[in-house]
Amino acid sequence: KNQVEQSPQSLIILEGKNCTLQCNYTVSPFSNLRWYKQDTGRGPVSLTIMTFSENTKSNGRYTATLDADTKQSSLHITASQLSDSASYICVVSASSNDYKLSFGAGTTVTVRA
Amino acid sequence: GAVVSQHPSRVICKSGTSVKIECRSLDFQATTMFWYRQFPKQSLMLMATSNEGSKATYEQGVEKDKFLINHASLTLSTLTVTSAHPEDSSFYICSAMGGGIQYFGAGTRLSVL
């Protein structure tokens, strides 16, 4: 059973609108949670990394939140652009040295003009 | 930031041939590199952990004789898909460990005819 669940599986939004992606995890122990953006046919690119003590972290128009008590995270995209069309992957690390990562299946975001 | 280069980005080959994929850490040394496989609309699946100067550790269900891994230096790991068949067609992604964080390559799309 996948220890990292993402929702929705896919979504379509209009350019300029906001959207929020969800990530629930059961990975334990917990070291950090990161969100990646993966363009079609490309490798994942890191957007944010959050440790246990961090509740929110921003990277430009991307804002991630983390509730370590409920084991939930979200990624909010503000004022979406066409270039935001990609798969967004939630990844949880169980160790401080990144040896074991648990990957979500990703949310595919399509931004339409 | 840390850069991981993966080559080639795309390869098309005939069934029965062997294909080598290179993964290089460009601006840091990586004693550990990882190889992943990704099917369409699925999350990354760890195939093996590559340690410089020693044998790779393969995940359960991954054939070590089919997927040969060599980590001959601190900046280079190679994955050779031997006697490739159409079912080996997939997206292969490497990552390199730098400062306790995995940095991902851009991936290699393998198509076996």
CSV table of N, CA, C and O in Angstrom, one decimal, chain A residues 99, chain B residues 23 30-35 46-58 69-73 76-79 95-97:
chain,number,residue,atom,x,y,z
A,99,TYR,N,17.8,8.3,2.3
A,99,TYR,CA,18.0,7.0,1.7
A,99,TYR,C,16.8,6.3,1.3
A,99,TYR,O,16.7,5.5,0.4
B,23,CYS,N,24.6,8.6,-15.7
B,23,CYS,CA,24.1,9.6,-14.7
B,23,CYS,C,25.3,10.3,-14.1
B,23,CYS,O,26.2,9.6,-13.5
B,30,ALA,N,29.1,12.2,-5.5
B,30,ALA,CA,28.0,11.4,-4.9
B,30,ALA,C,28.5,10.0,-4.7
B,30,ALA,O,28.7,9.3,-5.7
B,31,THR,N,28.6,9.6,-3.5
B,31,THR,CA,29.0,8.2,-3.2
B,31,THR,C,27.8,7.3,-3.5
B,31,THR,O,28.0,6.1,-3.7
B,32,THR,N,26.6,7.9,-3.4
B,32,THR,CA,25.4,7.1,-3.6
B,32,THR,C,24.5,7.7,-4.7
B,32,THR,O,24.3,8.9,-4.7
B,33,MET,N,24.1,6.9,-5.6
B,33,MET,CA,23.2,7.3,-6.7
B,33,MET,C,22.0,6.2,-6.7
B,33,MET,O,22.2,5.1,-6.3
B,34,PHE,N,20.9,6.7,-7.2
B,34,PHE,CA,19.7,5.8,-7.3
B,34,PHE,C,19.2,5.8,-8.7
B,34,PHE,O,19.3,6.7,-9.5
B,35,TRP,N,18.6,4.6,-9.0
B,35,TRP,CA,18.0,4.4,-10.3
B,35,TRP,C,16.5,4.1,-10.1
B,35,TRP,O,16.2,3.2,-9.3
B,46,LEU,N,11.7,2.8,-7.1
B,46,LEU,CA,13.2,2.6,-7.0
B,46,LEU,C,13.6,1.2,-7.5
B,46,LEU,O,13.0,0.2,-7.1
B,47,MET,N,14.6,1.2,-8.4
B,47,MET,CA,15.1,0.0,-8.9
B,47,MET,C,16.3,-0.5,-8.1
B,47,MET,O,16.4,-1.7,-7.7
B,48,ALA,N,17.2,0.4,-7.9
B,48,ALA,CA,18.5,0.0,-7.2
B,48,ALA,C,19.2,1.2,-6.6
B,48,ALA,O,19.0,2.3,-7.1
B,49,THR,N,20.0,0.9,-5.6
B,49,THR,CA,20.9,1.9,-5.0
B,49,THR,C,22.3,1.6,-5.4
B,49,THR,O,22.7,0.5,-5.2
B,50,SER,N,23.0,2.6,-6.0
B,50,SER,CA,24.3,2.4,-6.5
B,50,SER,C,25.3,3.1,-5.6
B,50,SER,O,25.2,4.3,-5.3
B,51,ASN,N,26.3,2.3,-5.1
B,51,ASN,CA,27.3,2.9,-4.2
B,51,ASN,C,28.6,2.8,-4.9
B,51,ASN,O,29.0,1.8,-5.5
B,52,GLU,N,29.4,3.9,-4.9
B,52,GLU,CA,30.7,4.0,-5.5
B,52,GLU,C,31.6,2.9,-5.0
B,52,GLU,O,31.8,2.8,-3.8
B,53,GLY,N,32.2,2.2,-5.9
B,53,GLY,CA,33.1,1.2,-5.6
B,53,GLY,C,32.6,-0.1,-5.0
B,53,GLY,O,33.4,-1.0,-4.6
B,54,SER,N,31.3,-0.3,-5.0
B,54,SER,CA,30.8,-1.5,-4.5
B,54,SER,C,29.6,-1.9,-5.4
B,54,SER,O,29.1,-1.2,-6.2
B,55,LYS,N,29.1,-3.1,-5.1
B,55,LYS,CA,27.9,-3.6,-5.9
B,55,LYS,C,26.7,-2.8,-5.5
B,55,LYS,O,26.5,-2.4,-4.4
B,56,ALA,N,25.8,-2.7,-6.5
B,56,ALA,CA,24.5,-2.1,-6.3
B,56,ALA,C,23.6,-2.9,-5.5
B,56,ALA,O,23.7,-4.2,-5.5
B,57,THR,N,22.7,-2.3,-4.8
B,57,THR,CA,21.7,-3.0,-4.0
B,57,THR,C,20.4,-2.9,-4.8
B,57,THR,O,19.9,-1.8,-5.0
B,58,TYR,N,19.8,-4.0,-5.2
B,58,TYR,CA,18.6,-4.0,-6.0
B,58,TYR,C,17.3,-4.2,-5.2
B,58,TYR,O,17.4,-4.9,-4.2
B,69,ILE,N,24.3,-2.2,-13.1
B,69,ILE,CA,24.7,-0.9,-12.6
B,69,ILE,C,26.1,-0.9,-12.3
B,69,ILE,O,26.7,-1.7,-11.6
B,70,ASN,N,26.8,0.2,-12.7
B,70,ASN,CA,28.2,0.4,-12.4
B,70,ASN,C,28.4,1.8,-11.9
B,70,ASN,O,27.9,2.8,-12.5
B,71,HIS,N,29.1,1.9,-10.8
B,71,HIS,CA,29.3,3.2,-10.1
B,71,HIS,C,30.8,3.4,-9.9
B,71,HIS,O,31.3,3.2,-8.8
B,72,ALA,N,31.5,3.6,-11.0
B,72,ALA,CA,32.9,3.5,-11.0
B,72,ALA,C,33.6,4.7,-10.4
B,72,ALA,O,34.8,4.7,-10.1
B,73,SER,N,32.9,5.9,-10.4
B,73,SER,CA,33.6,7.1,-9.8
B,73,SER,C,32.6,7.8,-9.0
B,73,SER,O,31.4,7.5,-8.9
B,76,LEU,N,29.9,9.4,-11.5
B,76,LEU,CA,29.3,8.7,-12.6
B,76,LEU,C,28.7,7.4,-12.2
B,76,LEU,O,29.4,6.6,-11.6
B,77,SER,N,27.5,7.1,-12.5
B,77,SER,CA,26.9,5.8,-12.4
B,77,SER,C,26.2,5.5,-13.8
B,77,SER,O,25.7,6.4,-14.4
B,78,THR,N,26.3,4.2,-14.2
B,78,THR,CA,25.6,3.8,-15.4
B,78,THR,C,24.7,2.7,-15.2
B,78,THR,O,24.9,1.8,-14.3
B,79,LEU,N,23.6,2.7,-15.9
B,79,LEU,CA,22.6,1.7,-15.9
B,79,LEU,C,22.6,1.1,-17.3
B,79,LEU,O,22.4,1.8,-18.3
B,95,SER,N,19.1,9.6,-9.7
B,95,SER,CA,19.3,10.7,-8.7
B,95,SER,C,20.7,10.5,-8.1
B,95,SER,O,21.2,9.3,-8.0
B,96,ALA,N,21.2,11.5,-7.6
B,96,ALA,CA,22.5,11.5,-6.9
B,96,ALA,C,22.4,12.1,-5.5
B,96,ALA,O,21.7,13.2,-5.4
B,97,MET,N,23.0,11.5,-4.5
B,97,MET,CA,22.9,12.0,-3.2
B,97,MET,C,24.0,13.1,-3.0
B,97,MET,O,25.2,12.8,-3.1
